[in-house]
XYZ file of C-alpha atoms in Angstrom:
266
model
C 21.364 -8.753 -2.326
C 20.201 -10.874 -5.277
C 20.314 -9.584 -8.819
C 18.705 -11.193 -11.871
C 21.424 -12.875 -13.932
C 21.724 -12.278 -17.677
C 24.126 -14.089 -19.996
C 25.358 -12.614 -23.265
C 26.688 -14.975 -25.935
C 28.369 -12.742 -28.494
C 31.560 -11.370 -29.976
C 34.037 -9.073 -28.281
C 34.415 -5.491 -29.566
C 37.900 -4.142 -28.891
C 36.536 -0.605 -29.272
C 34.099 -1.201 -26.409
C 31.005 0.148 -28.137
C 29.195 -3.015 -29.206
C 29.163 -6.760 -28.603
C 30.012 -8.229 -25.207
C 31.227 -4.898 -23.889
C 27.998 -3.037 -24.693
C 25.939 -5.923 -23.320
C 27.695 -5.977 -19.945
C 27.415 -2.191 -19.597
C 23.701 -2.426 -20.294
C 23.135 -5.232 -17.785
C 24.960 -3.252 -15.106
C 22.995 -0.067 -15.764
C 19.687 -1.938 -15.533
C 20.463 -3.571 -12.184
C 21.154 -7.080 -13.411
C 24.255 -9.245 -13.100
C 25.996 -9.854 -16.413
C 27.782 -13.013 -17.511
C 29.473 -13.604 -20.854
C 30.385 -16.318 -23.321
C 32.613 -15.015 -26.110
C 32.074 -16.446 -29.601
C 34.681 -14.377 -31.438
C 37.310 -11.730 -30.923
C 37.112 -8.777 -33.274
C 39.611 -6.079 -34.107
C 37.155 -3.216 -34.151
C 36.990 0.517 -33.540
C 34.756 3.466 -34.398
C 35.798 3.280 -38.059
C 34.916 -0.361 -38.677
C 35.689 -4.039 -38.166
C 39.216 -4.815 -39.276
C 39.206 -8.526 -38.395
C 37.093 -11.189 -36.701
C 38.494 -14.417 -35.259
C 36.103 -17.041 -33.854
C 37.118 -18.867 -30.701
C 37.411 -22.640 -31.063
C 34.245 -24.692 -30.720
C 35.814 -26.407 -27.695
C 36.376 -23.090 -25.947
C 32.818 -22.021 -26.738
C 31.446 -25.230 -25.214
C 33.734 -24.943 -22.184
C 32.425 -21.445 -21.491
C 28.812 -22.545 -21.869
C 29.333 -25.511 -19.567
C 31.090 -23.394 -16.936
C 28.278 -20.862 -16.771
C 25.239 -23.098 -17.044
C 26.513 -25.853 -14.732
C 27.064 -23.396 -11.888
C 24.746 -20.424 -12.247
C 20.989 -20.282 -12.782
C 20.604 -17.799 -15.619
C 17.401 -15.728 -15.782
C 17.822 -14.605 -19.401
C 20.169 -15.094 -22.346
C 20.960 -12.643 -25.119
C 22.769 -13.799 -28.259
C 24.634 -11.664 -30.761
C 27.395 -12.737 -33.143
C 27.082 -16.535 -33.488
C 29.577 -17.165 -36.316
C 28.599 -20.586 -37.731
C 26.092 -23.422 -37.769
C 28.199 -25.556 -35.383
C 28.235 -22.788 -32.792
C 24.482 -22.309 -33.089
C 23.858 -26.039 -32.637
C 25.875 -26.070 -29.408
C 24.214 -22.949 -28.056
C 20.752 -24.317 -28.883
C 21.544 -27.534 -27.013
C 22.546 -25.654 -23.866
C 19.501 -23.366 -24.064
C 17.229 -26.430 -24.224
C 19.068 -28.591 -21.701
C 19.166 -25.864 -19.060
C 15.569 -24.741 -19.651
C 16.305 -21.090 -20.382
C 12.978 -19.276 -20.184
C 14.001 -15.907 -21.625
C 16.033 -15.864 -24.843
C 16.632 -12.693 -26.852
C 18.236 -13.186 -30.273
C 19.917 -10.246 -31.950
C 20.574 -11.845 -35.365
C 23.895 -10.153 -36.106
C 24.572 -10.721 -39.796
C 26.881 -7.767 -40.297
C 28.104 -4.548 -38.773
C 26.853 -1.025 -39.467
C 30.050 -0.460 -41.462
C 29.225 -3.338 -43.797
C 31.522 -6.080 -42.475
C 29.884 -9.498 -42.678
C 30.129 -11.204 -39.299
C 28.040 -14.366 -39.699
C 28.649 -16.998 -42.359
C 25.798 -17.593 -44.808
C 25.345 -21.262 -43.915
C 24.598 -20.314 -40.293
C 21.366 -18.527 -41.178
C 19.365 -21.715 -41.825
C 20.640 -23.224 -38.584
C 19.656 -20.068 -36.723
C 16.118 -20.234 -38.114
C 15.710 -23.970 -37.540
C 17.276 -24.615 -34.134
C 17.620 -21.391 -32.112
C 14.836 -19.177 -33.452
C 11.974 -21.403 -32.157
C 13.435 -21.178 -28.629
C 13.388 -17.378 -28.583
C 11.206 -15.127 -26.481
C 11.950 -12.377 -28.980
C 14.135 -11.873 -32.048
C 15.260 -8.329 -32.876
C 16.323 -7.990 -36.539
C 16.862 -4.667 -38.247
C 15.559 -4.133 -41.775
C 18.773 -5.233 -43.475
C 18.933 -8.442 -41.443
C 15.232 -9.164 -41.965
C 15.540 -8.636 -45.723
C 18.473 -11.016 -45.956
C 16.807 -13.738 -43.914
C 13.561 -13.457 -45.873
C 15.337 -13.314 -49.226
C 13.834 -9.921 -50.028
C 15.652 -7.173 -51.893
C 14.847 -4.596 -49.209
C 12.230 -3.311 -46.748
C 11.473 0.369 -47.201
C 8.000 1.105 -45.801
C 5.987 0.417 -42.659
C 3.575 -1.645 -44.759
C 6.452 -3.867 -45.907
C 7.628 -4.095 -42.296
C 4.207 -5.376 -41.244
C 4.312 -8.120 -43.885
C 7.849 -9.010 -42.845
C 7.151 -9.214 -39.113
C 4.269 -11.646 -39.650
C 6.419 -13.879 -41.861
C 9.351 -13.792 -39.421
C 7.014 -14.814 -36.610
C 6.033 -17.969 -38.498
C 9.506 -19.395 -37.846
C 8.569 -20.078 -34.217
C 9.796 -17.290 -31.943
C 7.245 -16.052 -29.408
C 7.729 -12.428 -30.506
C 9.464 -10.426 -33.211
C 10.732 -6.876 -32.763
C 11.468 -5.541 -36.240
C 13.581 -2.406 -35.953
C 12.898 0.383 -38.416
C 15.995 2.499 -37.909
C 16.927 2.117 -41.587
C 13.601 3.476 -42.829
C 13.930 6.580 -45.015
C 12.574 9.829 -43.648
C 12.546 11.621 -40.340
C 10.752 8.984 -38.273
C 11.828 5.537 -37.137
C 9.180 2.898 -36.376
C 9.794 -0.405 -34.605
C 7.155 -3.159 -34.777
C 6.571 -5.709 -32.011
C 4.419 -8.725 -32.849
C 3.740 -11.312 -30.128
C 1.494 -13.603 -32.156
C -1.631 -11.706 -31.126
C -0.973 -7.971 -31.081
C 1.062 -5.775 -33.424
C 2.450 -2.756 -31.572
C 4.020 0.249 -33.295
C 6.802 2.163 -31.531
C 7.255 5.361 -33.581
C 10.001 7.825 -32.730
C 11.371 10.957 -34.296
C 14.826 10.287 -35.651
C 17.631 11.653 -33.482
C 20.294 13.648 -35.328
C 23.278 11.889 -33.787
C 26.223 10.247 -35.588
C 27.443 8.330 -32.544
C 25.230 5.241 -32.558
C 27.706 2.345 -32.497
C 26.260 -0.604 -30.578
C 22.594 0.356 -30.792
C 21.321 -3.108 -31.744
C 23.413 -4.908 -29.118
C 22.310 -2.477 -26.436
C 18.610 -2.713 -27.273
C 18.594 -6.524 -27.225
C 20.537 -6.573 -23.959
C 18.161 -4.101 -22.342
C 15.208 -6.288 -23.360
C 16.937 -9.345 -21.875
C 17.512 -7.449 -18.618
C 13.819 -6.560 -18.445
C 12.735 -10.136 -19.078
C 15.163 -11.383 -16.417
C 13.446 -9.060 -13.935
C 10.059 -10.582 -14.741
C 8.720 -7.903 -17.072
C 6.348 -8.751 -19.918
C 7.728 -8.527 -23.438
C 5.883 -5.241 -23.999
C 7.230 -3.758 -20.754
C 10.741 -4.983 -21.515
C 10.716 -3.520 -25.036
C 9.274 -0.195 -23.903
C 11.902 0.249 -21.176
C 14.670 -0.895 -23.512
C 13.667 1.672 -26.099
C 13.723 4.415 -23.451
C 17.161 3.224 -22.364
C 18.531 3.258 -25.918
C 16.941 6.619 -26.745
C 18.704 8.223 -23.789
C 21.950 6.495 -24.724
C 21.772 7.713 -28.344
C 20.949 11.291 -27.377
C 24.073 11.417 -25.245
C 26.345 9.368 -27.500
C 29.870 10.701 -27.766
C 32.952 10.737 -29.959
C 35.978 8.751 -28.866
C 37.636 8.155 -32.243
C 37.578 9.068 -35.918
C 34.280 7.376 -36.786
C 30.888 6.565 -35.305
C 31.255 6.769 -31.535
C 29.425 4.660 -28.949
C 26.197 5.187 -27.067
C 26.334 6.614 -23.558
C 25.157 3.661 -21.495
C 24.918 5.699 -18.296
C 22.532 8.288 -19.756
C 19.355 6.473 -18.653
C 20.575 6.252 -15.055
C 21.568 9.909 -15.037
C 18.100 10.890 -16.263
C 16.514 8.816 -13.523
């Protein structure tokens, strides 16, 4: 039996709801084989991020070399990338090993407000890694910060933002509208030719920890299996919708998604 192989390059979440842990659960549920390179170790739970400690640059490079020198990876998903030096190394490996499917989840902070990526890394992300991406998946807060805008509050503003974000060189941009006000969430996918709207009624569910990580990982799994970007995004959104609907409480704060919900529905 041969499974498509997907690598996540991200931080570890000790609470298990986001980061590397959410990525590996997603890969498993979508019938792909998950590999991991850890960029940082966080002290994190359902209440928030209490601490974040990057691994050394040497350890990061050792992990990258171990994976890429031995295993042909079908897709890579990146999350928490920490600093410009880390991004430079990751970009070099992505280029040198001819990774065809790269999904960037530009993690600039957590849903509880903890800043996880240093400011100086943003330019490096845009200049070196972004142009290698099959798709980048910012939320509205991340997109606003990268564009230097105060905020993005309407679908019209989202459309302007997604076009500008695409100019930085990624093949596609999926701008996530979960922070839009009102009862409907709209995601926009722009592939350089077609702008696709993915509207969805907002789900009344407090347990949504790890949503962004899970969505990006599900897209990477789809791309690894040979799906088009539109097919991969559509399936990923179905996967995440099921996972949110059946999210559950395991602590005192925002609980995790239920990563097995999509399989149970099937």
